Short mmCIF file of C-alpha atoms in Angstrom, two decimals:
data_model
loop_
_atom_site.label_atom_id
_atom_site.label_comp_id
_atom_site.label_asym_id
_atom_site.label_seq_id
_atom_site.Cartn_x
_atom_site.Cartn_y
_atom_site.Cartn_z
CA MET A 261 -70.07 55.16 -8.51
CA PRO A 262 -71.49 53.99 -5.13
CA THR A 263 -69.20 51.60 -3.25
CA LEU A 264 -71.66 48.69 -3.24
CA LEU A 265 -72.32 49.03 -6.96
CA TRP A 266 -68.60 49.27 -7.69
CA SER A 267 -67.93 46.10 -5.63
CA ALA A 268 -70.66 44.23 -7.45
CA CYS A 269 -69.30 45.27 -10.82
CA ALA A 270 -65.78 44.25 -9.80
CA GLY A 271 -67.06 40.85 -8.75
CA PHE A 272 -68.88 40.34 -12.04
CA ALA A 273 -65.75 41.37 -13.92
CA LEU A 274 -63.61 38.81 -12.12
CA ALA A 275 -66.24 36.12 -12.72
CA ALA A 276 -66.24 36.98 -16.39
CA VAL A 277 -62.47 36.71 -16.58
CA VAL A 278 -62.51 33.33 -14.87
CA ALA A 279 -65.21 32.09 -17.22
CA MET A 280 -63.34 33.10 -20.38
CA PRO A 281 -61.73 30.26 -22.33
CA ALA A 282 -58.83 32.56 -23.24
CA LEU A 283 -57.02 34.31 -20.41
CA ALA A 284 -57.09 38.06 -19.89
CA ASP A 285 -53.58 39.48 -19.60
CA GLY A 286 -53.74 40.17 -15.84
CA LEU A 287 -54.87 36.68 -14.94
CA LYS A 288 -52.54 35.12 -17.49
CA ASN A 289 -49.57 36.82 -15.86
CA GLU A 290 -50.59 35.32 -12.53
CA ILE A 291 -51.74 31.81 -13.41
CA ALA A 292 -49.56 31.15 -16.48
CA PRO A 293 -46.81 33.79 -16.69
CA THR A 294 -44.64 31.62 -18.96
CA GLY A 295 -47.47 30.97 -21.42
CA LYS A 296 -47.84 27.44 -20.04
CA LEU A 297 -49.60 26.12 -16.96
CA ARG A 298 -46.75 24.78 -14.82
CA VAL A 299 -48.14 21.97 -12.66
CA ALA A 300 -45.99 20.79 -9.76
CA ILE A 301 -46.15 17.02 -9.21
CA ALA A 302 -44.31 14.58 -6.92
CA ILE A 303 -43.25 11.17 -8.22
CA SER A 304 -43.41 7.77 -6.54
CA PRO A 305 -44.23 4.22 -7.71
CA ALA A 306 -47.29 4.16 -5.45
CA GLY A 307 -49.48 6.70 -7.24
CA GLY A 308 -52.68 7.74 -5.51
CA ALA A 309 -54.70 10.91 -5.07
CA PHE A 310 -51.56 13.02 -4.56
CA TRP A 311 -48.52 11.12 -5.87
CA SER A 312 -47.91 10.78 -9.60
CA THR A 313 -45.86 8.17 -11.48
CA LYS A 314 -43.33 8.24 -14.31
CA THR A 315 -44.45 6.39 -17.43
CA GLU A 316 -42.96 5.69 -20.85
CA ALA A 317 -45.27 8.35 -22.29
CA GLY A 318 -44.56 10.94 -19.59
CA TYR A 319 -46.42 11.13 -16.29
CA ALA A 320 -49.63 9.69 -14.85
CA GLY A 321 -51.65 10.50 -11.77
CA VAL A 322 -54.63 12.41 -10.44
CA PRO A 323 -52.72 15.74 -10.33
CA VAL A 324 -51.43 15.04 -13.85
CA ASP A 325 -54.95 14.63 -15.21
CA LEU A 326 -56.33 17.60 -13.28
CA GLY A 327 -53.50 19.83 -14.47
CA LYS A 328 -54.03 18.78 -18.07
CA GLU A 329 -57.76 19.53 -17.85
CA LEU A 330 -57.24 22.91 -16.19
CA ALA A 331 -54.69 23.91 -18.83
CA ALA A 332 -57.12 22.87 -21.57
CA GLN A 333 -59.85 25.04 -20.06
CA LEU A 334 -57.44 27.96 -19.89
CA GLY A 335 -56.33 27.44 -23.47
CA VAL A 336 -52.62 27.06 -22.66
CA PRO A 337 -50.19 24.10 -22.81
CA VAL A 338 -49.41 22.15 -19.64
CA ASP A 339 -45.87 21.75 -18.32
CA TYR A 340 -45.22 19.31 -15.45
CA ILE A 341 -42.59 20.43 -12.93
CA VAL A 342 -41.35 17.28 -11.19
CA TYR A 343 -40.29 16.96 -7.56
CA GLN A 344 -39.44 14.04 -5.30
CA ASN A 345 -41.93 14.91 -2.58
CA SER A 346 -44.47 17.48 -1.43
CA GLY A 347 -41.92 19.18 0.82
CA GLN A 348 -39.85 20.13 -2.23
CA ILE A 349 -42.96 21.52 -3.93
CA THR A 350 -43.64 23.60 -0.83
CA ASP A 351 -40.07 24.94 -0.72
CA ALA A 352 -40.34 26.02 -4.37
CA ALA A 353 -43.62 27.90 -3.87
CA SER A 354 -41.90 31.25 -3.32
CA LYS A 355 -39.43 30.81 -6.18
CA GLY A 356 -41.85 31.18 -9.10
CA ALA A 357 -41.11 27.64 -10.26
CA TRP A 358 -44.70 26.43 -10.60
CA ASP A 359 -48.21 27.84 -11.00
CA VAL A 360 -50.59 25.30 -9.49
CA THR A 361 -50.35 22.02 -7.61
CA TRP A 362 -52.37 19.45 -5.70
CA LEU A 363 -50.84 18.35 -2.40
CA PRO A 364 -51.48 17.65 1.31
CA LYS A 365 -52.39 20.71 3.35
CA ASP A 366 -51.39 21.65 6.90
CA PRO A 367 -50.95 24.89 8.91
CA GLU A 368 -47.23 25.16 8.10
CA ARG A 369 -47.90 25.00 4.36
CA GLU A 370 -50.62 27.61 4.65
CA THR A 371 -47.85 30.11 5.45
CA LYS A 372 -46.24 29.38 2.08
CA MET A 373 -49.15 28.87 -0.34
CA MET A 374 -52.89 29.40 -0.73
CA PHE A 375 -55.25 26.41 -0.74
CA GLY A 376 -58.56 25.79 -2.45
CA PRO A 377 -61.08 22.96 -1.92
CA ILE A 378 -60.02 19.70 -0.29
CA TYR A 379 -60.66 16.68 -2.53
CA GLU A 380 -59.08 13.85 -0.53
CA VAL A 381 -59.04 12.86 3.14
CA ALA A 382 -56.66 9.98 3.91
CA ASP A 383 -55.80 8.02 7.05
CA ALA A 384 -52.11 8.07 7.97
CA THR A 385 -50.61 5.08 9.78
CA TYR A 386 -47.49 2.91 9.75
CA ILE A 387 -46.30 -0.23 7.99
CA VAL A 388 -43.87 -2.40 9.95
CA LYS A 389 -41.11 -4.58 8.54
CA ALA A 390 -41.39 -8.32 8.06
CA GLY A 391 -40.83 -10.27 11.28
CA SER A 392 -41.49 -7.25 13.51
CA SER A 393 -43.05 -7.80 16.93
CA VAL A 394 -44.80 -4.42 16.66
CA THR A 395 -48.58 -4.84 16.57
CA ASN A 396 -49.93 -1.39 17.49
CA PHE A 397 -48.92 2.19 18.25
CA ALA A 398 -47.94 1.40 21.83
CA THR A 399 -45.42 -1.26 20.82
CA LEU A 400 -44.17 0.93 17.96
CA ASP A 401 -43.44 3.97 20.11
CA GLN A 402 -40.45 2.54 21.94
CA PRO A 403 -36.80 3.62 22.24
CA GLY A 404 -34.64 2.12 19.51
CA ILE A 405 -37.48 1.83 16.97
CA LYS A 406 -36.59 3.47 13.65
CA VAL A 407 -39.49 5.05 11.74
CA ALA A 408 -39.10 6.57 8.28
CA ALA A 409 -41.19 9.24 6.58
CA VAL A 410 -40.91 11.27 3.40
CA ASN A 411 -38.96 14.37 4.38
CA ALA A 412 -40.72 17.69 5.14
CA THR A 413 -44.21 16.28 4.51
CA THR A 414 -47.40 16.67 6.53
CA THR A 415 -47.18 12.96 7.38
CA MET A 416 -43.66 13.31 8.72
CA ARG A 417 -44.66 16.27 10.89
CA GLY A 418 -47.61 14.23 12.14
CA ALA A 419 -45.41 11.22 12.95
CA VAL A 420 -42.90 13.39 14.82
CA ALA A 421 -45.73 14.84 16.93
CA HIS A 422 -47.30 11.41 17.48
CA LEU A 423 -44.28 9.34 18.47
CA LYS A 424 -42.59 10.33 21.73
CA ASN A 425 -39.96 7.60 22.00
CA ALA A 426 -39.37 6.08 18.56
CA GLU A 427 -36.92 7.86 16.24
CA VAL A 428 -38.49 9.45 13.12
CA THR A 429 -36.14 10.14 10.20
CA GLY A 430 -36.99 11.90 6.94
CA TYR A 431 -35.86 10.62 3.54
CA GLN A 432 -36.24 12.31 0.18
CA THR A 433 -38.00 9.58 -1.80
CA TYR A 434 -40.55 6.82 -1.48
CA ASP A 435 -38.17 4.49 -3.35
CA GLU A 436 -35.41 4.96 -0.78
CA ILE A 437 -37.73 4.16 2.11
CA PHE A 438 -39.19 1.18 0.25
CA GLY A 439 -35.69 -0.28 -0.06
CA LEU A 440 -34.88 0.33 3.60
CA LEU A 441 -38.10 -1.34 4.73
CA LYS A 442 -37.58 -4.30 2.42
CA SER A 443 -34.04 -4.85 3.71
CA GLY A 444 -35.15 -4.45 7.33
CA GLU A 445 -32.94 -1.41 7.97
CA ILE A 446 -35.92 0.51 9.35
CA ASP A 447 -38.72 -0.74 11.55
CA ALA A 448 -41.63 1.21 10.11
CA PHE A 449 -42.74 3.73 7.48
CA ALA A 450 -45.37 6.45 8.02
CA LEU A 451 -47.66 7.16 5.05
CA SER A 452 -51.29 7.04 4.00
CA ARG A 453 -53.04 3.73 4.58
CA ASP A 454 -53.98 3.20 0.93
CA GLN A 455 -50.37 3.51 -0.22
CA LEU A 456 -49.08 1.34 2.60
CA ASN A 457 -51.58 -1.38 1.72
CA LYS A 458 -50.11 -1.40 -1.80
CA MET A 459 -46.60 -1.53 -0.37
CA ALA A 460 -47.52 -4.50 1.84
CA GLN A 461 -48.46 -6.46 -1.27
CA LYS A 462 -44.96 -5.90 -2.67
CA ILE A 463 -43.00 -6.73 0.50
CA PRO A 464 -44.15 -10.08 1.95
CA GLY A 465 -44.38 -10.24 5.72
CA THR A 466 -44.89 -6.54 6.31
CA ARG A 467 -48.00 -5.40 8.15
CA VAL A 468 -50.03 -2.18 8.12
CA LEU A 469 -51.16 -1.18 11.61
CA ASP A 470 -54.89 -0.83 12.22
CA GLU A 471 -54.77 2.47 14.09
CA THR A 472 -54.73 5.94 12.52
CA PHE A 473 -52.56 8.74 13.87
CA LYS A 474 -53.53 11.53 11.47
CA LYS A 475 -56.04 12.58 8.86
CA THR A 476 -54.22 13.96 5.81
CA VAL A 477 -56.21 16.36 3.62
CA THR A 478 -55.20 17.11 0.04
CA ALA A 479 -56.21 20.21 -1.91
CA VAL A 480 -55.43 22.40 -4.89
CA ALA A 481 -52.88 25.13 -4.12
CA VAL A 482 -51.23 28.18 -5.67
CA PRO A 483 -48.33 30.37 -4.46
CA LEU A 484 -49.03 33.07 -1.88
CA GLY A 485 -50.45 36.30 -3.25
CA HIS A 486 -52.02 34.70 -6.34
CA SER A 487 -55.61 35.40 -5.30
CA GLN A 488 -57.04 35.46 -8.83
CA ALA A 489 -55.36 32.14 -9.60
CA LEU A 490 -56.87 30.72 -6.40
CA THR A 491 -60.33 31.89 -7.45
CA LEU A 492 -59.89 30.13 -10.78
CA ALA A 493 -58.48 26.94 -9.22
CA THR A 494 -61.26 26.87 -6.62
CA ARG A 495 -63.92 27.11 -9.28
CA PHE A 496 -62.21 24.42 -11.35
CA MET A 497 -62.06 21.97 -8.42
CA THR A 498 -65.63 22.67 -7.34
CA GLU A 499 -66.81 21.85 -10.85
CA ALA A 500 -64.45 18.86 -11.13
CA VAL A 501 -66.15 17.21 -8.16
CA THR A 502 -69.65 17.74 -9.55
CA ASN A 503 -69.11 17.17 -13.27
CA GLY A 504 -67.19 13.90 -13.01
CA THR A 505 -63.71 15.21 -13.91
CA LEU A 506 -62.25 14.19 -10.54
CA ARG A 507 -64.00 10.83 -10.56
CA LYS A 508 -62.58 10.14 -14.03
CA ALA A 509 -59.07 11.07 -12.82
CA TYR A 510 -59.44 8.64 -9.91
CA ASP A 511 -60.73 5.84 -12.11
CA THR A 512 -58.00 6.33 -14.72
CA ASN A 513 -55.29 6.11 -12.09
CA GLY A 514 -56.22 2.91 -10.28
CA LEU A 515 -58.58 4.43 -7.71
CA LYS A 516 -61.90 3.06 -8.97
CA ASP A 517 -62.78 1.73 -5.53
CA ALA A 518 -61.66 4.88 -3.70
CA PRO A 519 -64.40 7.31 -2.69
CA ILE A 520 -63.93 11.02 -3.23
CA ARG A 521 -63.69 12.51 0.25
CA THR A 522 -64.14 16.27 0.45
CA GLU A 523 -64.52 18.74 3.33
#
């Protein structure tokens, strides 16, 4: 068979597999080797386009809803694999612990997983403790200033690169940092502006700085080497943006006023 014809046929075959409601064995072994779609999620009280929350009924969040819908399209059950932050999800990518996730993307993570379409672009900044004299980045970046970030995240790496004099320390959970900020044990917390605005409502006297030090992009991801799974996840996300699935996930999870920002 001529090379061009063979390539075309191979492409049609892969498209057919992706379009099938039931998984072919080869793709099933890659995207759902346990017979379930294992969706990695990170938990915090804040929620948002990346973070999920623990509820009495299980879990809620944009990645939770997207994972459930993708599993339904594949015809397999969904199983949520819970982590404390995106850094832990990244570390588990090579261990076969999960099949698909939605999380912030940066060059370091691209060495550990494969990313599909971006569905969220967020501004990263800092919230400062109540009574702080810090009003902008210049007054924040001073010796003796203690800044917290969620450990091993794209935001933490961005804060470390941004701040030359202030001390940036990583913590495992949002809850831990929330407590430290509320008690005044840290001076500031680096995170996305939307989440920090919610935090400011819960801790009177805190202030979210106006400037932005980083754009954080969030995308669907699969472990390295899972090219067929990436093709499937890419198609799913492309359709989710156009058919209203992503908008519904936003609206269901308290993001009705948040625009969908893709690249």
